Short mmCIF file of C-alpha atoms in Angstrom, two decimals:
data_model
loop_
_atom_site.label_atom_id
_atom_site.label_comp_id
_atom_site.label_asym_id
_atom_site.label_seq_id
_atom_site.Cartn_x
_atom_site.Cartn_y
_atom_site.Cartn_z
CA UNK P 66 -9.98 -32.16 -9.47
CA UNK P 67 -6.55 -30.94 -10.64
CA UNK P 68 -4.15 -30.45 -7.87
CA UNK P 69 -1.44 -27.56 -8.94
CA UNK P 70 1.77 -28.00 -7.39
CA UNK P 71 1.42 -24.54 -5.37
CA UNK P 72 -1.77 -26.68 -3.94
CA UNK P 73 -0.48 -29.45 -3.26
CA UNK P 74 2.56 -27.23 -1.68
CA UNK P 75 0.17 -25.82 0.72
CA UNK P 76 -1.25 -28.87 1.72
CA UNK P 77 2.54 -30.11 2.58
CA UNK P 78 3.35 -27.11 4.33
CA UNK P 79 -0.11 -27.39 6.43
CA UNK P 80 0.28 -31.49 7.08
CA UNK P 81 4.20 -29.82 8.46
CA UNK P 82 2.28 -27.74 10.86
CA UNK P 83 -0.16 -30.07 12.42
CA UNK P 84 2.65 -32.22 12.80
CA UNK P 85 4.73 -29.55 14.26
CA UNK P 86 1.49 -28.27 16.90
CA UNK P 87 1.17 -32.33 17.71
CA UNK P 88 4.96 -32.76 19.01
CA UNK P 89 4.98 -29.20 20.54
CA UNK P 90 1.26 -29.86 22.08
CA UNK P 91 -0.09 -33.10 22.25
CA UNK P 92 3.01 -34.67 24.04
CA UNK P 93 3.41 -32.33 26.74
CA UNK P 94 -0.35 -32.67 27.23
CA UNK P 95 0.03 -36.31 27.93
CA UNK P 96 2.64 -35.67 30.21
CA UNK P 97 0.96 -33.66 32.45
CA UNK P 98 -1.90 -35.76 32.36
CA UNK P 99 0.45 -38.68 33.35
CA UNK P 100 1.88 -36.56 35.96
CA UNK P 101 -1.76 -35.95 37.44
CA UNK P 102 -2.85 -39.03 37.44
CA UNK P 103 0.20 -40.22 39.21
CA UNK P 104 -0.76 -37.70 41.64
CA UNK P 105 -3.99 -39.09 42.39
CA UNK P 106 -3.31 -42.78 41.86
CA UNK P 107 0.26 -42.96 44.06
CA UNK P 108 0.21 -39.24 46.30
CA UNK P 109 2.94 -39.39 48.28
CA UNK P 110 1.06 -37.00 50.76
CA UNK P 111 1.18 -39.64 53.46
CA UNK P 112 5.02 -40.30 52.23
CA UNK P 113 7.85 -39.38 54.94
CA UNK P 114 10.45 -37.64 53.55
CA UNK P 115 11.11 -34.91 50.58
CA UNK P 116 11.72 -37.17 48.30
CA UNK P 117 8.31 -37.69 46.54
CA UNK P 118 7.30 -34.52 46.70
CA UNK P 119 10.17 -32.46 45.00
CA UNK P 120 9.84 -34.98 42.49
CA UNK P 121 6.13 -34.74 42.11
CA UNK P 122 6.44 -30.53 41.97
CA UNK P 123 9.91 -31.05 39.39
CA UNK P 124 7.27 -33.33 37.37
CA UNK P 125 4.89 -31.11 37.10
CA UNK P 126 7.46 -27.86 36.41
CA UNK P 127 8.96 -29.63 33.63
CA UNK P 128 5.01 -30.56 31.98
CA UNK P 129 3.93 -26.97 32.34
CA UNK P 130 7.00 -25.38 31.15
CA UNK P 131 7.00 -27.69 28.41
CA UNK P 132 3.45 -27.04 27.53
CA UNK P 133 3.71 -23.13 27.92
CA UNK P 134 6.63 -23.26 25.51
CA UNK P 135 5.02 -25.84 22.70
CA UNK P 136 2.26 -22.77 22.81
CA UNK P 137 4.45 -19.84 22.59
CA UNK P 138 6.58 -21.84 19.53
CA UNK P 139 3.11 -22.72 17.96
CA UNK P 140 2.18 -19.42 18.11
CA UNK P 141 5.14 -17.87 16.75
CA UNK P 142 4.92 -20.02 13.96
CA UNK P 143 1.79 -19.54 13.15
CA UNK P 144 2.34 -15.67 13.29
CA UNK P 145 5.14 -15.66 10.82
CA UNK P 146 2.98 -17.87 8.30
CA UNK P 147 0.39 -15.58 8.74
CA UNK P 148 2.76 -12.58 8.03
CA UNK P 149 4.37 -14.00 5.15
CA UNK P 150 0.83 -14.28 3.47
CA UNK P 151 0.03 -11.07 4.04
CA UNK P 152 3.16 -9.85 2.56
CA UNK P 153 2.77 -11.53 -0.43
CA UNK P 154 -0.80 -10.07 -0.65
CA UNK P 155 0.14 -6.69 0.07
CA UNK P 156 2.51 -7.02 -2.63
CA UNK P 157 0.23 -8.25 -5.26
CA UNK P 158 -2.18 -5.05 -4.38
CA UNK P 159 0.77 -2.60 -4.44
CA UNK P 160 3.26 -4.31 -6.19
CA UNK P 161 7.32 -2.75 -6.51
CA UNK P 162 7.82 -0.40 -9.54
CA UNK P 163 10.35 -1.07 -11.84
CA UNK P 164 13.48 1.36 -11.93
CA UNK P 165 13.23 2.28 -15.23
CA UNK P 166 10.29 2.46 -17.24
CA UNK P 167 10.08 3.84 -21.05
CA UNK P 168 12.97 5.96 -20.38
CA UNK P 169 11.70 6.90 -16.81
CA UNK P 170 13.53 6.72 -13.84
CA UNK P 171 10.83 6.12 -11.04
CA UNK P 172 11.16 4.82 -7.41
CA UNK P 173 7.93 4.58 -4.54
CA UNK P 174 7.48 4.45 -1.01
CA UNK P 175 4.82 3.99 1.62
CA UNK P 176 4.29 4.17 5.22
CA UNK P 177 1.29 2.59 6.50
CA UNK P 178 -0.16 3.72 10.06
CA UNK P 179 -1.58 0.11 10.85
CA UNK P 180 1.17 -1.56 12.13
CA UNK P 181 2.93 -4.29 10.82
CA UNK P 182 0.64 -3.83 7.10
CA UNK P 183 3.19 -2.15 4.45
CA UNK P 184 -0.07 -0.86 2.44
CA UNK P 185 -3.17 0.98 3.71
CA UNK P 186 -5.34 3.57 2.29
CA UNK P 187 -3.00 5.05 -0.30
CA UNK P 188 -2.33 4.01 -4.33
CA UNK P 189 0.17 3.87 -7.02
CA UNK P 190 0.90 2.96 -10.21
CA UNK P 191 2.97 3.76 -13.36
CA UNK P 192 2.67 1.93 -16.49
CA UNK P 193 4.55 2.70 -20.28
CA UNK P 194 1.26 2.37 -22.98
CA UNK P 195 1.35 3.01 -26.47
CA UNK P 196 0.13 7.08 -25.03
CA UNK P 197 2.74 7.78 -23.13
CA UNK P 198 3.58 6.38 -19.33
CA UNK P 199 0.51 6.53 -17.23
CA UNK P 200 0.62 7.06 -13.50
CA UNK P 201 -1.78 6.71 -10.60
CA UNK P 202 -1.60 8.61 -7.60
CA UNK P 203 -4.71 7.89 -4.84
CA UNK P 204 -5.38 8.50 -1.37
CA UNK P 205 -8.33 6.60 0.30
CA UNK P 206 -10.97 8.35 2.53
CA UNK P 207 -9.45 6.98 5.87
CA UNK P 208 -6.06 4.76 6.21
CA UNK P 209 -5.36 1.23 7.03
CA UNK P 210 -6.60 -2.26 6.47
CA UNK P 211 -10.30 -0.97 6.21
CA UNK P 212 -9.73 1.22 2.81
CA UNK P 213 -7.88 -1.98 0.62
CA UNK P 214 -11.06 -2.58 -0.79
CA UNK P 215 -11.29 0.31 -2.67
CA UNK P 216 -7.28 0.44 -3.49
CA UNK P 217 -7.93 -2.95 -5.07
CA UNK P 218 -11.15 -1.36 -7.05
CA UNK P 219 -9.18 1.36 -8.21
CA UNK P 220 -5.57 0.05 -9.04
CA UNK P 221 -7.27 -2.98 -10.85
CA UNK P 222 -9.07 -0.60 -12.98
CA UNK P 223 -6.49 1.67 -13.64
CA UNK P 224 -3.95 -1.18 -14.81
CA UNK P 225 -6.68 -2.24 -17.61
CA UNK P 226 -8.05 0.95 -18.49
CA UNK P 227 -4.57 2.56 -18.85
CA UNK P 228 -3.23 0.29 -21.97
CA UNK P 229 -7.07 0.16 -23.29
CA UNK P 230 -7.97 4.08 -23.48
CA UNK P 231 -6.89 6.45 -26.08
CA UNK P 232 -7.69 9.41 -23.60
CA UNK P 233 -6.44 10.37 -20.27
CA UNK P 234 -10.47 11.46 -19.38
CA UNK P 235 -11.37 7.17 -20.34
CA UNK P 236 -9.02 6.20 -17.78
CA UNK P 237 -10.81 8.33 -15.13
CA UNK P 238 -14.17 7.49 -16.10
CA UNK P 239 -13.05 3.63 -15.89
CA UNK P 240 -11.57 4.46 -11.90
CA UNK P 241 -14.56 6.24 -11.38
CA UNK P 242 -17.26 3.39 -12.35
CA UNK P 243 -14.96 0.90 -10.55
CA UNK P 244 -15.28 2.48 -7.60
CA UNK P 245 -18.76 3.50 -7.59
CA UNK P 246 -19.41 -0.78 -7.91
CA UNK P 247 -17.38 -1.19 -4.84
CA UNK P 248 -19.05 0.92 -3.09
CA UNK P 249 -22.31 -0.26 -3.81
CA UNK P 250 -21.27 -3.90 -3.18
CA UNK P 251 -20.14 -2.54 0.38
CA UNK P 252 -23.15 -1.07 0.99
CA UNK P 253 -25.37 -4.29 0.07
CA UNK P 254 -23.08 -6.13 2.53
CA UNK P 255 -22.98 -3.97 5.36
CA UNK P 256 -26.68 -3.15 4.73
CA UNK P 257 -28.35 -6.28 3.80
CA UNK P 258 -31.69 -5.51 5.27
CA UNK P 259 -32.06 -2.80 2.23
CA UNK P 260 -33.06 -5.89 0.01
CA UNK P 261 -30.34 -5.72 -2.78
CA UNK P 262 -31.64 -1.96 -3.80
CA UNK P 263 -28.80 -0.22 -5.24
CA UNK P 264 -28.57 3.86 -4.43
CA UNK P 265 -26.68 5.83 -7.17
CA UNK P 266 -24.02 7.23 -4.90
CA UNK P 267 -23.72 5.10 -2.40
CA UNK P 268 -21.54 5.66 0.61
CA UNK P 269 -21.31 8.72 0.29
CA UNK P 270 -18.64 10.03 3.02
CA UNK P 271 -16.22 7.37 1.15
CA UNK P 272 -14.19 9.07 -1.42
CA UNK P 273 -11.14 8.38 -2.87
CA UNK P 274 -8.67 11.55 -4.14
CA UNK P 275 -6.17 10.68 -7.71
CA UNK P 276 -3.75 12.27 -9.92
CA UNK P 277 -3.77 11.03 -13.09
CA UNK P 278 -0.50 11.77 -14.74
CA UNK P 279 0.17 11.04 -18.54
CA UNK P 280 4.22 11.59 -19.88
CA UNK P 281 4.63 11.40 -23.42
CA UNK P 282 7.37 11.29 -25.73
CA UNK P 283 8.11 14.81 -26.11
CA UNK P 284 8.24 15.52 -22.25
CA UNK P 285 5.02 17.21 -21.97
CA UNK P 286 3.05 15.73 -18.60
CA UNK P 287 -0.81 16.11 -18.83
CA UNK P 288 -2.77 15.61 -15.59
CA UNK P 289 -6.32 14.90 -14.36
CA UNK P 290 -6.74 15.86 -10.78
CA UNK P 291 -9.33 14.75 -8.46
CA UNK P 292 -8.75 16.41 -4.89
CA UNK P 293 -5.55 14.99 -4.82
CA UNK P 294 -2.47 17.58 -4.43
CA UNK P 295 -0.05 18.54 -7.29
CA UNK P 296 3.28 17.49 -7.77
CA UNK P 297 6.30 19.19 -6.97
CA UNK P 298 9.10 19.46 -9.53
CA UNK P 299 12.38 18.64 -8.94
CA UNK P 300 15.68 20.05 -10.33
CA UNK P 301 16.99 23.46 -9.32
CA UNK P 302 14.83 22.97 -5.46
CA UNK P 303 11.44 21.83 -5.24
CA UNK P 304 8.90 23.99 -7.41
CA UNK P 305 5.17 22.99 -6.53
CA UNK P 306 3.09 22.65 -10.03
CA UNK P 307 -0.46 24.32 -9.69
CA UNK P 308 -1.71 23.99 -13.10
CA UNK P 309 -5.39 24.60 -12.29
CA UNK P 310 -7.96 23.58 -10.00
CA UNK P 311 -8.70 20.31 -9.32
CA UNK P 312 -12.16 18.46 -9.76
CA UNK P 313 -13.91 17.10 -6.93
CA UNK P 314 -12.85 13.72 -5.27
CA UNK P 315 -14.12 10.64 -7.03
CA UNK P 316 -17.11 9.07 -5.18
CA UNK P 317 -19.13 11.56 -3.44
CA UNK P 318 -19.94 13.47 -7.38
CA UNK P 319 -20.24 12.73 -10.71
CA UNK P 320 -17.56 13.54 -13.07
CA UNK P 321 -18.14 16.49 -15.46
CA UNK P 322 -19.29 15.71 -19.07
CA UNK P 323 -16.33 17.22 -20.63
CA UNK P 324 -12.93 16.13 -18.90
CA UNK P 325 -9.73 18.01 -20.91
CA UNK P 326 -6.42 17.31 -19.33
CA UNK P 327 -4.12 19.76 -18.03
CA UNK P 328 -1.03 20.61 -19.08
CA UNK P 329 1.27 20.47 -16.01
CA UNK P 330 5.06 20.95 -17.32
CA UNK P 331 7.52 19.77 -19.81
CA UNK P 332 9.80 17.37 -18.34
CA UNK P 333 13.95 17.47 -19.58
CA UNK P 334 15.77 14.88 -19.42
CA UNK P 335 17.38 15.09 -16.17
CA UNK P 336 14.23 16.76 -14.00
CA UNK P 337 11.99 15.06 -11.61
CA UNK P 338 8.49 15.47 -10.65
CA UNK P 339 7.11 13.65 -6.92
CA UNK P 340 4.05 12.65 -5.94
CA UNK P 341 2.76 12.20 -2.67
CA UNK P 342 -0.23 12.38 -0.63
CA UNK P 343 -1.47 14.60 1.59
CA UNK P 344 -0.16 12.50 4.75
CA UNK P 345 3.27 13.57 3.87
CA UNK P 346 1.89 17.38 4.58
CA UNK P 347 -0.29 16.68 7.25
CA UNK P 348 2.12 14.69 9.50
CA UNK P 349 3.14 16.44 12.84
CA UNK P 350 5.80 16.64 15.32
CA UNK P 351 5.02 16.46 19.29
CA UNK P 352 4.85 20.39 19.32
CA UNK P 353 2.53 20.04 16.69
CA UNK P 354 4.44 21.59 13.67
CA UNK P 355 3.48 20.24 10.28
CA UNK P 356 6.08 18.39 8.16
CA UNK P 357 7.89 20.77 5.79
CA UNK P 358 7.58 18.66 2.67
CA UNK P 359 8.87 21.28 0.49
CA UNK P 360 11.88 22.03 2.06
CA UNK P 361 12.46 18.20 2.79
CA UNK P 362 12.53 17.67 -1.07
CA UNK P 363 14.86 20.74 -1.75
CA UNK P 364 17.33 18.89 0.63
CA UNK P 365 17.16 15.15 -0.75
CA UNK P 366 16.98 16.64 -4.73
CA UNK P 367 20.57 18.50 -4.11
CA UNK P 368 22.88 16.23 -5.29
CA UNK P 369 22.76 16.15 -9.27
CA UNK P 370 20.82 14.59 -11.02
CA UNK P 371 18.31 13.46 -8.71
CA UNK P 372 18.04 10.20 -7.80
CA UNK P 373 14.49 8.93 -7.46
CA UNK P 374 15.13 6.14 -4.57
CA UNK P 375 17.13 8.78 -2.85
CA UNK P 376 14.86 11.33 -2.70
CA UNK P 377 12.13 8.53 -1.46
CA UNK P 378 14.01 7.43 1.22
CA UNK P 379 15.21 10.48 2.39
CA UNK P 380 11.97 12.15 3.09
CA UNK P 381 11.07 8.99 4.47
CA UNK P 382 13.40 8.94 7.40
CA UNK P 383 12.84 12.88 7.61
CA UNK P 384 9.54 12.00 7.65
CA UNK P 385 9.94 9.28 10.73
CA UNK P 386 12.38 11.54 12.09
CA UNK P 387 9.96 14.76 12.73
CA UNK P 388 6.81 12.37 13.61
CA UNK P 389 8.99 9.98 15.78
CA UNK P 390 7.24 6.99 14.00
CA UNK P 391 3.83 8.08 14.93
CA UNK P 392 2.43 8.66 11.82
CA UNK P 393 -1.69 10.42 12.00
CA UNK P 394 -2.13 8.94 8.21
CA UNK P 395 -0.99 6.41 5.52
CA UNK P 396 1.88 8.63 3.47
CA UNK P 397 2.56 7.64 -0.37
CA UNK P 398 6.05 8.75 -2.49
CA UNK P 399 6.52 8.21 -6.17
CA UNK P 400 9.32 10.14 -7.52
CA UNK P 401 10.17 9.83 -11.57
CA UNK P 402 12.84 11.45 -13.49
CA UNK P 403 13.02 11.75 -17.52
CA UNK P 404 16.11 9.88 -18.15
CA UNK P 405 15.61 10.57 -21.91
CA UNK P 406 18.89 11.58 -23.43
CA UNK P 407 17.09 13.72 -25.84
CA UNK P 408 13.41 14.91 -25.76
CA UNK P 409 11.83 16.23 -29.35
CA UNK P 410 10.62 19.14 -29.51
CA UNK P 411 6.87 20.43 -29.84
CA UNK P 412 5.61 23.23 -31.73
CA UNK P 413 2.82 25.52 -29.89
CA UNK P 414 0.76 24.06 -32.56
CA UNK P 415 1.45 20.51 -31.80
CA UNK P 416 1.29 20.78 -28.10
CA UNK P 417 -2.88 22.45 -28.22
CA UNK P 418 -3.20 19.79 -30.64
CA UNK P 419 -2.40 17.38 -27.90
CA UNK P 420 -3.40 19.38 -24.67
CA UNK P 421 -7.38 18.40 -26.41
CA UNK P 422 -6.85 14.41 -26.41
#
C-alpha cells in the first residue's frame, strides 16, 4: 500500500487528536475517580471539623470542572475539523470563478439557507472552450444539503461536456442524461425493495431548472433555457432579456428532438448580463413584499462600467438587508461583463449561420 503524504498527513493530524481528547479526557477522568474513591475509602463524614469536607467538595469542583471543560474543548475542536472539511468540499463542488476569463469579467455569489453550508441547491459554472465561454446556471428542486447530489451530477457533467461538444443542444443532452442516472441511483437506494428495476423517469417531483449560456467571439450570447429565468442586462439600468420561452425543467420530461439555441443579445465590450435564480425574486421581507431584484441591479450597475463583484455583493447585502437574514431559498449570482476592447462584427448572414449550431 502506498501511503501519499496528504495520507499520511491525516493520520498525523488524527494521532494529534486522540492525543489531544486523552489529556483533555482521560486525566480528569482519573481524577475524579481518585477523588471518589477517596471518598469511600477515607470519608471524613465522621471527621470533626470543616476541614475535610471543603476539601473533599473543592476536590471534586476542580475534577468536574476540569472534565466539563476537556469536553467542551474536545468538542470545539472537533467542530472546527469538521467545518474545515466541509469547506474544502463545498469548494470542490462549487469552486471560485476566476476574474477574468477569455476576455470576460465574471464574479459569483451564493447564499445558502442551511446554515453554516456555503452551497445548497443552486449551480454555476463558466468555462472559455474552443466555442465560445460556456456558462451554467441551475437551481435544484428544493435547497440545502439534501439537493448536492444532483449539483454534483450536473456541474460534473457540464465541466466535461462543455470543452467536448461542438453544440450548445450536446451540452444539455449530456446534463440531462447525468441527471436522469442520479436520479435513478437515488431511487434504487431509497427504494431497495423494488429489486434493482430501473423506471425511465424516475423521481419524478425532482427537477432541476438551467440556463445554458454560450458567448462567442463576436459578442453574440446564445442560450438554452430550461425553466430557469432569463438574465437581466446590465449597462444603461437593468433590462430583463426574454428571448423566447423556455423548455420544460430537466428531469420530470424528455428533451425535444430538435434543440436550436436562442439568440439572447449581443454583448459590447463594457455591458453586463446577471444571472440568478429564482430565490433572489422570491425572497420576502416580514410584511411580506418580494425582493425588487430589478431595481436592486439598476442601483449596484450605476457606477460605470460595471463591476461584476460589485454588483454581486451589493444585491447580496440588499438582499440580507430586506429578508433580515432569513432567507425562504438557496439564492445564486453570476454577473459577467465583455471586457473585450473590440468585438468583430457579424453580418445578418453570419449570425443565422450561427444562431443554427
Amino acid at each position: 500500500m502506498i501511503r501519499t503524504p496528504g495520507w499520511t498527513t491525516a493520520c498525523a493530524t488524527a494521532l494529534r487528536s486522540r492525543r489531544a481528547v486523552a489529556l483533555a479526557l482521560v486525566l480528569p477522568s482519573c481524577w475524579l475517580a481518585l477523588v471518589v474513591a477517596w471518598e469511600l475509602a477515607w470519608s471524613p463524614a465522621g471527621a470533626d471539623g470543616m476541614g475535610p469536607r471543603i476539601a473533599t467538595c473543592v476536590a471534586f469542583l476542580i475534577a468536574v470542572v476540569w472534565l466539563a471543560a476537556g469536553v467542551r474543548s474536545t468538542a470545539e475542536r472537533e467542530l472546527r475539523r469538521i467545518r474545515h472539511i466541509a469547506e474544502v468540499a463545498q469548494r470542490v463542488l462549487l469552486r471560485p470563478l476566476p476574474a477574468r476569463l477569455d476576455g470576460i469579467a465574471l464574479a459569483a455569489g451564493q447564499l445558502s439557507v442551511s446554515r453554516g453550508a456555503s452551497i445548497g441547491g443552486d449551480l454555476y459554472e463558466a468555462m472559455s472552450t474552443p466555442y465560445g465561454v460556456r456558462v451554467v446556471m441551475g437551481d435544484v428542486r428544493g435547497h440545502g444539503l439534501g439537493a448536492i447530489g444532483a449539483v454534483a451530477a450536473v456541474l460534473g457533467s457540464f465541466r466535461e461536456a462543455a470543452y467536448d461538444e461542438p453544440q450548445l443542444a450536446g451540452v444539455l443532452r449530456r446534463l440531462d442524461r447525468a441527471l436522469a442516472r442520479h436520479l435513478r441511483e437515488r431511487c434504487r437506494a431509497e427504494h431497495p425493495a423494488s429489486g434493482g428495476a430501473e423506471p425511465e423517469r424516475p423521481l419524478g417531483e425532482d427537477f432541476v431548472t438551467v440556463l445554458l449560456l454560450e458567448i462567442r467571439p463576436s459578442g453574440e450570447v446564445y442560450a438554452l433555457n430550461c425553466g430557469h429565468p432569463w438574465p437581466y442586462r446590465l449597462g444603461r439600468g437593468a433590462e430583463p432579456l426574454t428571448p423566447g420561452d423556455p423548455l420544460p425543467p430537466l428531469g420530470p420530461f424528455p428533451l425535444p428532438a430538435d434543440l436550436p439555441p436562442l439568440r439572447c443579445t449581443r454583448l459590447l465590450p463594457g455591458e453586463a448580463l446577471c444571472l440568478y435564480t429564482d430565490g433572489a425574486e422570491d425572497a420576502r421581507d416580514d410584511a411580506g413584499r418580494f425582493f425588487a431584484l430589478r431595481e436592486a441591479l439598476t442601483v449596484a450597475s450605476r457606477p460605470s462600467p460595471v463591476s461584476p463583484a460589485d454588483v454581486v455583493e451589493r444585491v447580496r447585502r440588499a438582499l440580507l438587508a430586506h429578508t433580515r437574514g432569513r432567507l425562504s431559498d438557496d439564492v445564486a449570482l453570476l454577473v459577467l461583463r465583455n471586457d473585450r476592447v473590440r468585438v468583430p462584427a457579424q453580418s445578418a448572414a453570419g449570425e443565422a449561420a450561427g444562431a443554427h449550431r
